[in-house]
PDB file of C-alpha atoms and ligand atoms in Angstrom:
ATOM      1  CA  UNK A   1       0.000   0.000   0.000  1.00 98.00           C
ATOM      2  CA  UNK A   2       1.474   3.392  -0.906  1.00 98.00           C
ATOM      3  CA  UNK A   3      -0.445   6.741   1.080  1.00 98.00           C
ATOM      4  CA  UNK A   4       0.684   9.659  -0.579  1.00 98.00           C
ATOM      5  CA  UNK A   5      -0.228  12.892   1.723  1.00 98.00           C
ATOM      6  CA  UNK A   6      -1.672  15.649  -0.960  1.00 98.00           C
ATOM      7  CA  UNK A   7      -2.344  18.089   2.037  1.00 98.00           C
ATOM      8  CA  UNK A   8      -1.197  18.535   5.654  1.00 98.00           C
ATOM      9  CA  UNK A   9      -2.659  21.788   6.744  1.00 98.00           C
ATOM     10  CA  UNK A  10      -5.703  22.852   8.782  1.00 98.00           C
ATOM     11  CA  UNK A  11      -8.600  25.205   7.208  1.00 98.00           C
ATOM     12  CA  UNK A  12      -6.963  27.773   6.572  1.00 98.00           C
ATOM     13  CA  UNK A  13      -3.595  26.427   4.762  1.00 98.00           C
ATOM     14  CA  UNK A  14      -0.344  27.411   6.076  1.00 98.00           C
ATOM     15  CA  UNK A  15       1.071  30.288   4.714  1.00 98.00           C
ATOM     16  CA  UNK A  16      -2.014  31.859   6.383  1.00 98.00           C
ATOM     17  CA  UNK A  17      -3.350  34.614   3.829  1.00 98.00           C
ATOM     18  CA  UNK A  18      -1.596  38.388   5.341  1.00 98.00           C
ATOM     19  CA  UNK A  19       0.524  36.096   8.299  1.00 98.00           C
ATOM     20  CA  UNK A  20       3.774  36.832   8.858  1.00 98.00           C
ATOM     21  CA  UNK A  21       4.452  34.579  11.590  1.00 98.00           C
ATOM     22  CA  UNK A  22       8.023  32.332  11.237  1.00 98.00           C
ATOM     23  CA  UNK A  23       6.005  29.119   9.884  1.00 98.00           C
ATOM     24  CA  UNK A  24       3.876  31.395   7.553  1.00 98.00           C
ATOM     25  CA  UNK A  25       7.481  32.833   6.252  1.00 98.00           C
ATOM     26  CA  UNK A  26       9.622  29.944   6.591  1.00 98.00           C
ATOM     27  CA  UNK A  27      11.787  28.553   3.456  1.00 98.00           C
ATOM     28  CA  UNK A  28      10.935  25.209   4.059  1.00 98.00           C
ATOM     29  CA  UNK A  29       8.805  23.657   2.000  1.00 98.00           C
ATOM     30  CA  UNK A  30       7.414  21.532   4.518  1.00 98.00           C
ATOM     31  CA  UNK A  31       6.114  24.368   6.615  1.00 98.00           C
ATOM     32  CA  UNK A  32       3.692  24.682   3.405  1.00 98.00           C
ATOM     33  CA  UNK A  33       0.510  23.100   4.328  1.00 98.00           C
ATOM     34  CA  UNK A  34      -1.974  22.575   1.662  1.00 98.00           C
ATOM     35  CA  UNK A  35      -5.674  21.880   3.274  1.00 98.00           C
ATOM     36  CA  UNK A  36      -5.619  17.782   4.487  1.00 98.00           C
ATOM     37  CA  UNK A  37      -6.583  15.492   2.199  1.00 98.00           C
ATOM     38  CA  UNK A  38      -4.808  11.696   1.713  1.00 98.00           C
ATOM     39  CA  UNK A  39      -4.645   9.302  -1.457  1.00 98.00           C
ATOM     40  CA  UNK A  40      -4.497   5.781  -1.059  1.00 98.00           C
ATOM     41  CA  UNK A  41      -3.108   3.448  -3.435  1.00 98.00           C
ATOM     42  CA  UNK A  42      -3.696  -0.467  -2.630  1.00 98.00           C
ATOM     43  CA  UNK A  43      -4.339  -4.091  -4.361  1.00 97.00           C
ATOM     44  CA  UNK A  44      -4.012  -1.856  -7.757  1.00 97.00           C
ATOM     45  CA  UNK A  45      -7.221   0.933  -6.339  1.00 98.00           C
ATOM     46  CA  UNK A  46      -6.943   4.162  -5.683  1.00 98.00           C
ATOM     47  CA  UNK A  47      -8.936   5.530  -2.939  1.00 98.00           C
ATOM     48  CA  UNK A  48      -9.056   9.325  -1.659  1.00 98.00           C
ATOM     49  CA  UNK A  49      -9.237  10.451   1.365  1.00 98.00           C
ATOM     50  CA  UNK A  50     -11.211  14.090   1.388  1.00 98.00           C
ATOM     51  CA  UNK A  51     -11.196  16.566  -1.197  1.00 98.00           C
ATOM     52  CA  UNK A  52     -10.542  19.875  -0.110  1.00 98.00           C
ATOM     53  CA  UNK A  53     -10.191  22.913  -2.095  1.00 98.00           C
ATOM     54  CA  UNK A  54      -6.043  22.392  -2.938  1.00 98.00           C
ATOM     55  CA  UNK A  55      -7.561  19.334  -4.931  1.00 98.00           C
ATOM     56  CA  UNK A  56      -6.612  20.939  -8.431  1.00 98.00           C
ATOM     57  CA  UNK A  57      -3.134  22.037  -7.452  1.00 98.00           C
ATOM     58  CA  UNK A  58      -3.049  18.493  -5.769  1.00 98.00           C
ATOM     59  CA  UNK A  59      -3.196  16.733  -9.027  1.00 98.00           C
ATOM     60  CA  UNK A  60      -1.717  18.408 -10.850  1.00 97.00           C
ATOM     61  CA  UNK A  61       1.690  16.509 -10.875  1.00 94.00           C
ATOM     62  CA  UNK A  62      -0.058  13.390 -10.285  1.00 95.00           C
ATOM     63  CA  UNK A  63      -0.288  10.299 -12.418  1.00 93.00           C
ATOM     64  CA  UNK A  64      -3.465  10.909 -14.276  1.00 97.00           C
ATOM     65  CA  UNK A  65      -5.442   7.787 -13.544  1.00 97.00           C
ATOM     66  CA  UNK A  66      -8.728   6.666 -12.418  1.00 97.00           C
ATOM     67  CA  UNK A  67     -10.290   7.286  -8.735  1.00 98.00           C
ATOM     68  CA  UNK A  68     -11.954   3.977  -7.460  1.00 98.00           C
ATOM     69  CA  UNK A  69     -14.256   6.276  -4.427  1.00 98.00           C
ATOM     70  CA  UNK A  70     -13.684   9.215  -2.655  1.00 98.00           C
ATOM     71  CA  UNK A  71     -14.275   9.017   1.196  1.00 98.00           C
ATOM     72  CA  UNK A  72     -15.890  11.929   3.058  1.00 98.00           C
ATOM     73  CA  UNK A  73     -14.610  12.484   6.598  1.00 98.00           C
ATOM     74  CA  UNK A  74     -17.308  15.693   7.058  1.00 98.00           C
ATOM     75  CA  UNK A  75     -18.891  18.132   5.069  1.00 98.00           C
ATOM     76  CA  UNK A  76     -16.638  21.418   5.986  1.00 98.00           C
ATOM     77  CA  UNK A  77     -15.410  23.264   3.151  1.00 98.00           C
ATOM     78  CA  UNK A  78     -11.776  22.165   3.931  1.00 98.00           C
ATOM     79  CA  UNK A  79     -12.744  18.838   3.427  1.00 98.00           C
ATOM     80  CA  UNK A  80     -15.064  18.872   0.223  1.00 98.00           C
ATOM     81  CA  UNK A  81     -14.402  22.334  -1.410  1.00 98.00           C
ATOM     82  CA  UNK A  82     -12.559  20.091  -4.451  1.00 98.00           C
ATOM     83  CA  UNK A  83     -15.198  17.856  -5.845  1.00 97.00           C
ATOM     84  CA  UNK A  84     -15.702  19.826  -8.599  1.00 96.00           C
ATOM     85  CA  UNK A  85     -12.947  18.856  -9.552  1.00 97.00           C
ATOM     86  CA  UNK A  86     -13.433  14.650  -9.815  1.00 97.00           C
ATOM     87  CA  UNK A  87     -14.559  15.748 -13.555  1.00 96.00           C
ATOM     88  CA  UNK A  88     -11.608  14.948 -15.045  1.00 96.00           C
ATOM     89  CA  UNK A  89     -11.773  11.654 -13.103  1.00 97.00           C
ATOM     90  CA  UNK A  90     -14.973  10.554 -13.405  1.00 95.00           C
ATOM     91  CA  UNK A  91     -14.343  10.515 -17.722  1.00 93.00           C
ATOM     92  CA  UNK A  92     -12.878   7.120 -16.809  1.00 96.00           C
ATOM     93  CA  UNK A  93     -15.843   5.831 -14.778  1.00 95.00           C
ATOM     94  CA  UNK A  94     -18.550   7.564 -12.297  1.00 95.00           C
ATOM     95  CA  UNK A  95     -16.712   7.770  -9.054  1.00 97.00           C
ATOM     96  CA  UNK A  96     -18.293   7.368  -5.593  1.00 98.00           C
ATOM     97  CA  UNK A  97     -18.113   9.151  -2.854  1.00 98.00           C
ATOM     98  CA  UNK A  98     -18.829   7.950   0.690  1.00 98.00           C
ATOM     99  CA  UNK A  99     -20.191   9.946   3.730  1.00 98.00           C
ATOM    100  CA  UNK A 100     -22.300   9.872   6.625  1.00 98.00           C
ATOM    101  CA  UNK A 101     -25.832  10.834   6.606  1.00 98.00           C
ATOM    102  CA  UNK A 102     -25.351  14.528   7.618  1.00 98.00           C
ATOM    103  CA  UNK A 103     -22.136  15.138   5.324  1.00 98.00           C
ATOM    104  CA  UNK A 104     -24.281  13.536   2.147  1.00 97.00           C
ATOM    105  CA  UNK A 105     -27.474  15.916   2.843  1.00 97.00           C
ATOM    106  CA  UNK A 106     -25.382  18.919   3.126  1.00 96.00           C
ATOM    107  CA  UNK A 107     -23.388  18.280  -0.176  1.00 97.00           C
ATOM    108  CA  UNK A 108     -26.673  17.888  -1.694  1.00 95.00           C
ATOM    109  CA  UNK A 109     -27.694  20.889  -0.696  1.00 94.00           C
ATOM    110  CA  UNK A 110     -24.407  22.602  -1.693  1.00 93.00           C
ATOM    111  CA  UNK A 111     -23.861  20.794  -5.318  1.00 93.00           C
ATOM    112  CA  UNK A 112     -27.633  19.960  -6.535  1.00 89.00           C
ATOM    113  CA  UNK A 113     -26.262  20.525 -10.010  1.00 90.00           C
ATOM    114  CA  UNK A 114     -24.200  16.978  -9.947  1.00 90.00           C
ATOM    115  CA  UNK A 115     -25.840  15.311  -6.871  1.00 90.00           C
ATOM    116  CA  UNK A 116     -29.683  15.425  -8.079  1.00 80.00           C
ATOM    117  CA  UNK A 117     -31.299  12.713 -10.226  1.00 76.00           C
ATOM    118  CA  UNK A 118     -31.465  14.688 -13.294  1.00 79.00           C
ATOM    119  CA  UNK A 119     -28.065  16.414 -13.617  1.00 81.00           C
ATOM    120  CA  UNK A 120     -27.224  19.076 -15.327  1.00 81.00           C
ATOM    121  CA  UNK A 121     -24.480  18.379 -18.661  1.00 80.00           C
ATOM    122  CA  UNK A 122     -21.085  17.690 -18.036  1.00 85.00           C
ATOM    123  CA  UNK A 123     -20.889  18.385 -14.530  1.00 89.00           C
ATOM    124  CA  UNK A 124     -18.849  15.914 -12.346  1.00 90.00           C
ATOM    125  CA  UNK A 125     -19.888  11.988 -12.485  1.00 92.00           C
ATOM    126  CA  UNK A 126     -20.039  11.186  -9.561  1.00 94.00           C
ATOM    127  CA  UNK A 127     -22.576   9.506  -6.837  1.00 94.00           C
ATOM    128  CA  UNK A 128     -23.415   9.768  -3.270  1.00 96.00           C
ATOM    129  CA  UNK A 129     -23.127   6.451  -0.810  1.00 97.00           C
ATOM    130  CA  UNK A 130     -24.172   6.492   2.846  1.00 98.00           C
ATOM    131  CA  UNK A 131     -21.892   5.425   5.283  1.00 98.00           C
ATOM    132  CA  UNK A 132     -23.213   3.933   8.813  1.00 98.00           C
ATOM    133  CA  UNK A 133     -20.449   4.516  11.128  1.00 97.00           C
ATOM    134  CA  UNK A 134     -21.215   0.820  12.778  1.00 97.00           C
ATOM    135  CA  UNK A 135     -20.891  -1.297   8.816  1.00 98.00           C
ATOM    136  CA  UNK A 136     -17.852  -1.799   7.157  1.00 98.00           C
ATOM    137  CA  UNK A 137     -18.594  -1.641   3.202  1.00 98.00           C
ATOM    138  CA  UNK A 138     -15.960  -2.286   0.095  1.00 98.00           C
ATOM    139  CA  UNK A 139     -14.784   0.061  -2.688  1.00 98.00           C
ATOM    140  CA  UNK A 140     -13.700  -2.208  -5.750  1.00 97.00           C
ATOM    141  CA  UNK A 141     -13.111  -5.417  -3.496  1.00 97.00           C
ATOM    142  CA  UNK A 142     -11.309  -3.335  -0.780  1.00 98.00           C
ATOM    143  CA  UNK A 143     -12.410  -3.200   2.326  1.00 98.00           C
ATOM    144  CA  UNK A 144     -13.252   0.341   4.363  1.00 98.00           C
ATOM    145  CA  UNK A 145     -13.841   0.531   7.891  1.00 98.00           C
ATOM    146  CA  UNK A 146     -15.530   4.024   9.032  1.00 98.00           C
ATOM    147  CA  UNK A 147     -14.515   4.876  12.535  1.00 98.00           C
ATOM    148  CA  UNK A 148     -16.732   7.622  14.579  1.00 98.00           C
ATOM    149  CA  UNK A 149     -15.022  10.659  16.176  1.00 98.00           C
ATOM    150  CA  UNK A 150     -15.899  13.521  17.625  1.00 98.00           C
ATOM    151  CA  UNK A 151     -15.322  16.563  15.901  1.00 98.00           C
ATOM    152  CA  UNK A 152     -15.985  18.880  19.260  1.00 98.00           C
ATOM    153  CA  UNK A 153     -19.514  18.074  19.279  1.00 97.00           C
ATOM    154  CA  UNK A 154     -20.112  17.083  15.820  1.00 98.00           C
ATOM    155  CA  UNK A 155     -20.050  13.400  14.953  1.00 98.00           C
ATOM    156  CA  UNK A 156     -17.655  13.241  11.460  1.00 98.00           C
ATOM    157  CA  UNK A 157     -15.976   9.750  10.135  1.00 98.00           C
ATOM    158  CA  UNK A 158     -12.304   8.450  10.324  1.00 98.00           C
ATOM    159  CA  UNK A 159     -11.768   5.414   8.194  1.00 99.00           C
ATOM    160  CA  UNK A 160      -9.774   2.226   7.884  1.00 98.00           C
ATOM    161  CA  UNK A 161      -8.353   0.684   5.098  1.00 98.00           C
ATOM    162  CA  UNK A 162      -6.321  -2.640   5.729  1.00 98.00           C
ATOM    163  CA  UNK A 163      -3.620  -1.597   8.155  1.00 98.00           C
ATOM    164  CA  UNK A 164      -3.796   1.867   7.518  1.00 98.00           C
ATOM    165  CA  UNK A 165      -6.069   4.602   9.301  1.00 98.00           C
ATOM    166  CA  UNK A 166      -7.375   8.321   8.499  1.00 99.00           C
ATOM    167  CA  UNK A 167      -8.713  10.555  11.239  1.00 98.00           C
ATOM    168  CA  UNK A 168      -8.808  14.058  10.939  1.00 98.00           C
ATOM    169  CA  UNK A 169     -10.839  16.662  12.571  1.00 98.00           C
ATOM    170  CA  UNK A 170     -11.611  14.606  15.551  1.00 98.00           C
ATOM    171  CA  UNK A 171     -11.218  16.385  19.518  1.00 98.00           C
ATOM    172  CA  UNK A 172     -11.910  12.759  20.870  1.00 98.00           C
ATOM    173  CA  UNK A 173     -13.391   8.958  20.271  1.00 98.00           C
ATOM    174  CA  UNK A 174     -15.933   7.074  21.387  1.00 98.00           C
ATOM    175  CA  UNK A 175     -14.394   4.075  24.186  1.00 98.00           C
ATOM    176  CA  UNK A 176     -15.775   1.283  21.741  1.00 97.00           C
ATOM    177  CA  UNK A 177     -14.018   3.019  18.173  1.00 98.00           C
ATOM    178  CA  UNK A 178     -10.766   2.216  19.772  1.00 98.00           C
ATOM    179  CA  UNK A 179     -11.099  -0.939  19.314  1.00 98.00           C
ATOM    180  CA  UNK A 180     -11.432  -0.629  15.282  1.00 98.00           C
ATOM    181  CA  UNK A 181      -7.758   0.330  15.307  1.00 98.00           C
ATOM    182  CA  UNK A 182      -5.828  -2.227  16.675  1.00 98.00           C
ATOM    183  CA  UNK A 183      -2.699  -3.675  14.865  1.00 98.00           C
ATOM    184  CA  UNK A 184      -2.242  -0.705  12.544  1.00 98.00           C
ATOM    185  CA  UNK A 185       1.562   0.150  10.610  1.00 98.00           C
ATOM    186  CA  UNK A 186      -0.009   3.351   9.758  1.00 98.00           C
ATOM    187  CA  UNK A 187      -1.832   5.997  11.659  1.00 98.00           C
ATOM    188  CA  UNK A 188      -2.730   9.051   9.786  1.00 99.00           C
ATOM    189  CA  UNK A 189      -4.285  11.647  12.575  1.00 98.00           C
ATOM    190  CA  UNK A 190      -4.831  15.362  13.040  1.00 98.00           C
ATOM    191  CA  UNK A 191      -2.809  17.585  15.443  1.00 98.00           C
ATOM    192  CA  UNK A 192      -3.859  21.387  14.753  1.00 98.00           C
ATOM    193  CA  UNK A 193      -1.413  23.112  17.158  1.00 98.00           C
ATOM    194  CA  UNK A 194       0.251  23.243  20.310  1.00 98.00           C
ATOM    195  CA  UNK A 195      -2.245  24.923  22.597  1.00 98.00           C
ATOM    196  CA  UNK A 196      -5.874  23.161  23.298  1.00 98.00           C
ATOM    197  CA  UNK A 197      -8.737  23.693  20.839  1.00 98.00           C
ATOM    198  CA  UNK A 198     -12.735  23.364  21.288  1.00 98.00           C
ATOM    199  CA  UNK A 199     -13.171  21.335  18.089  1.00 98.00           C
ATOM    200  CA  UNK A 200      -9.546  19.657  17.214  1.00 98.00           C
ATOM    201  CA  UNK A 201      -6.785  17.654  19.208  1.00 98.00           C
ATOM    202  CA  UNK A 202      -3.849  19.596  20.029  1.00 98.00           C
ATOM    203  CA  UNK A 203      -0.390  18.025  20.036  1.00 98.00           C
ATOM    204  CA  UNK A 204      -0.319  16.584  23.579  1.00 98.00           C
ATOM    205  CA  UNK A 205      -3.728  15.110  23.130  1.00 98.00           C
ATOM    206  CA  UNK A 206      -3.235  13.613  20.084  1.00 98.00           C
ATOM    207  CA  UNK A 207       0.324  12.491  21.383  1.00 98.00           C
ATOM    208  CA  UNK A 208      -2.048  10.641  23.775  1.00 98.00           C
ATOM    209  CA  UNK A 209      -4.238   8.845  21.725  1.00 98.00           C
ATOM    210  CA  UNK A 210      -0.977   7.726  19.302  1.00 98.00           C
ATOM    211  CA  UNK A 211       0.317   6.093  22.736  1.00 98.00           C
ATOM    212  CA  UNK A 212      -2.975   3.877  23.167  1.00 98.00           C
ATOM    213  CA  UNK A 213      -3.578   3.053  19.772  1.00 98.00           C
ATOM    214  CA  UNK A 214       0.028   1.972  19.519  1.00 98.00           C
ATOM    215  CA  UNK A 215       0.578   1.836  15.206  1.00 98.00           C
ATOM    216  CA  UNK A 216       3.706   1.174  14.150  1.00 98.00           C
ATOM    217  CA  UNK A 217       4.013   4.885  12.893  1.00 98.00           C
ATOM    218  CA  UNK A 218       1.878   7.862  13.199  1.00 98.00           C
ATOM    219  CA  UNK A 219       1.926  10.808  11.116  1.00 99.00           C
ATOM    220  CA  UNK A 220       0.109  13.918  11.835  1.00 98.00           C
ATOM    221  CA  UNK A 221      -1.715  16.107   9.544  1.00 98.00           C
ATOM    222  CA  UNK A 222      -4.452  19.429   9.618  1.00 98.00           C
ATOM    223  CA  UNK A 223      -2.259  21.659  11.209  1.00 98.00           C
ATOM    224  CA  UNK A 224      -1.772  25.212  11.670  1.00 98.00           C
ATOM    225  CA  UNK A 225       0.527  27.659  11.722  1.00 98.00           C
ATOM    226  CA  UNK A 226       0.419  27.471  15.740  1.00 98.00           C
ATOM    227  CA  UNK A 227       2.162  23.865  15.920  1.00 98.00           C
ATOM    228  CA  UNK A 228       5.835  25.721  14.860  1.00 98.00           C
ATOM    229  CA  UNK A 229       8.001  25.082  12.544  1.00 98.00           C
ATOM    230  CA  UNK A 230       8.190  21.213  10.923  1.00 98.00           C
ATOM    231  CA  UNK A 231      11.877  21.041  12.087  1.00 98.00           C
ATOM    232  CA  UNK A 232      11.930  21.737  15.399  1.00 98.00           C
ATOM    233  CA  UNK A 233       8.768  19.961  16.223  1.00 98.00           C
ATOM    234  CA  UNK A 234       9.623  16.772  14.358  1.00 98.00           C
ATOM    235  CA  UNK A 235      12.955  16.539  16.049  1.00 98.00           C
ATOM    236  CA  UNK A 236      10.822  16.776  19.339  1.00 97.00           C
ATOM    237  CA  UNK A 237       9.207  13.487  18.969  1.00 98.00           C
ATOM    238  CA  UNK A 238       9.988   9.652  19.255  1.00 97.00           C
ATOM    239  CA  UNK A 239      11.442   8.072  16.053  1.00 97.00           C
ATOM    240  CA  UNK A 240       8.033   6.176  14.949  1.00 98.00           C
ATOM    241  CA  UNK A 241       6.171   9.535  15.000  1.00 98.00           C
ATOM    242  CA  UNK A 242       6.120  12.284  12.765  1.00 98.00           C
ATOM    243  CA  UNK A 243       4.542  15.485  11.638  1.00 98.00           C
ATOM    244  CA  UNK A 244       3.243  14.646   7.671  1.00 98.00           C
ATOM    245  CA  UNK A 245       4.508  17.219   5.363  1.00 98.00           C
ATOM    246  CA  UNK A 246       3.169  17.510   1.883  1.00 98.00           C
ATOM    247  CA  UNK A 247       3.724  15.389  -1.196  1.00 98.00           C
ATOM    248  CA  UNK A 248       4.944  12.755   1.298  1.00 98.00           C
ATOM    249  CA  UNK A 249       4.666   8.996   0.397  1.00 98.00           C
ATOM    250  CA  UNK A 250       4.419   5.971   2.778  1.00 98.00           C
ATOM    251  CA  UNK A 251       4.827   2.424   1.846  1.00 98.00           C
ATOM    252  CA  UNK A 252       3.177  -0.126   4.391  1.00 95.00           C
TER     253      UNK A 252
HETATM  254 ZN1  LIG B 301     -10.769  20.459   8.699  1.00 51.02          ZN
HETATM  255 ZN1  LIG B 302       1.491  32.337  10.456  1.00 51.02          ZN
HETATM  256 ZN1  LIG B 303     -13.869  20.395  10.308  1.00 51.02          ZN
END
């Protein structure tokens, strides 16, 4: 399996627009965040993981092939602001897209012109599934397992694909999702910033989770301009866990 991290940053991407903070200004590329999103490539699929609004620029320098499903983690703007943008993929075949209940009614809302029954010409192909955080489903023969997190007080999915697993967003988890991540090589999990947050884990709580769900390695993604530069703060932490940067690529 090969997960290839297309965006590390939090809502607002890092540069933040008019900051002039030392992350915002730094000259290393890995203190450039585009907004979180994750491709996975396994068993010959390729599965993505959120679709923010850097999805374009994303691509761009991407192989140009097809998109098996696109999983949904919530339905903020950081999270689905690319779809448009599945056109070009869904020339090869209608791609679906996976999301809870709430997520699918607000896209609806939000893109009627590609998510109705009668859709307007030459919009995006692409079709809506509902995911039930308790059922595991398949994309193309590969199994997905949605995990539920809280996203401060809103309910939003993290999902599991073989031994690899994608949580952003989330503040905490429900006792029994724990259990949906045992024996994992890969963690991919948000940490926004240093300082405590009403809606997203901070470093030291997420540092806490990555100690009880014990993957092999952990890499951390959505975050801001307020965790400090990628240096410093990845020399700060044990060898098997890391800050994500992007354009990074993982074999498991
Ligand atoms: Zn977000
Ligand atoms: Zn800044
Ligand atoms: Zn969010």
């Amino acid at each position: 399996m090969k997960i290839t991290i297309l965006g590390s940053g939090t809502s607002t991407g890092v540069p933040e627009i008019g900051c002039t903070c030392e992350v915002c200004t730094s000259k290393d590329p890995k203190d450039s965040r585009l907004r979180t999103s994750v491709l996975v490539e396994t068993e010959g699929k390729r599965i993505l993981l959120d679709c923010g609004p850097d999805f374009r620029q994303q691509v761009l320098h991407l192989d140009f092939a097809p998109l098996d499903g696109v999983l949904i983690s919530h339905e903020h703007y950081d999270h689905v602001g690319g779809l448009d943008d599945l056109r070009p993929f869904s020339r090869f075949a209608d791609i679906p897209l996976y999301a809870d209940e709430y997520t699918a009614t607000h896209l609806k809302a939000r893109m009627p012109y590609c998510l109705v029954e009668h859709k307007y010409p030459g919009v995006p192909a692409i079709s809506l599934n509902v995911v039930d955080a308790s059922q595991s489903f398949c994309i193309a023969g590969i199994e997905i397992v949605p995990i539920q997190v809280m996203h401060g007080r809103l309910p939003i999915l993290g999902y599991r694909i073989g031994k690899m697993a994608y949580i952003t967003d989330m503040l905490t988890m429900p006792e029994e999702e724990y259990e949906k991540l045992h024996g994992l090589d890969c963690l991919v999990m948000n940490a926004l910033r240093i300082k405590p947050h009403p809606t997203h884990q901070s470093l030291d709580e997420a540092l806490k989770n990555v100690a009880r769900i014990q993957a092999k390695q952990t890499y951390f993604i959505h975050m801001s301009h307020h965790i400090g530069l990628h240096r410093e703060v990845e020399q700060s932490l044990p060898s098997h866990i890391h800050l994500a940067y992007d354009g990074l690529t993982i074999e498991v």
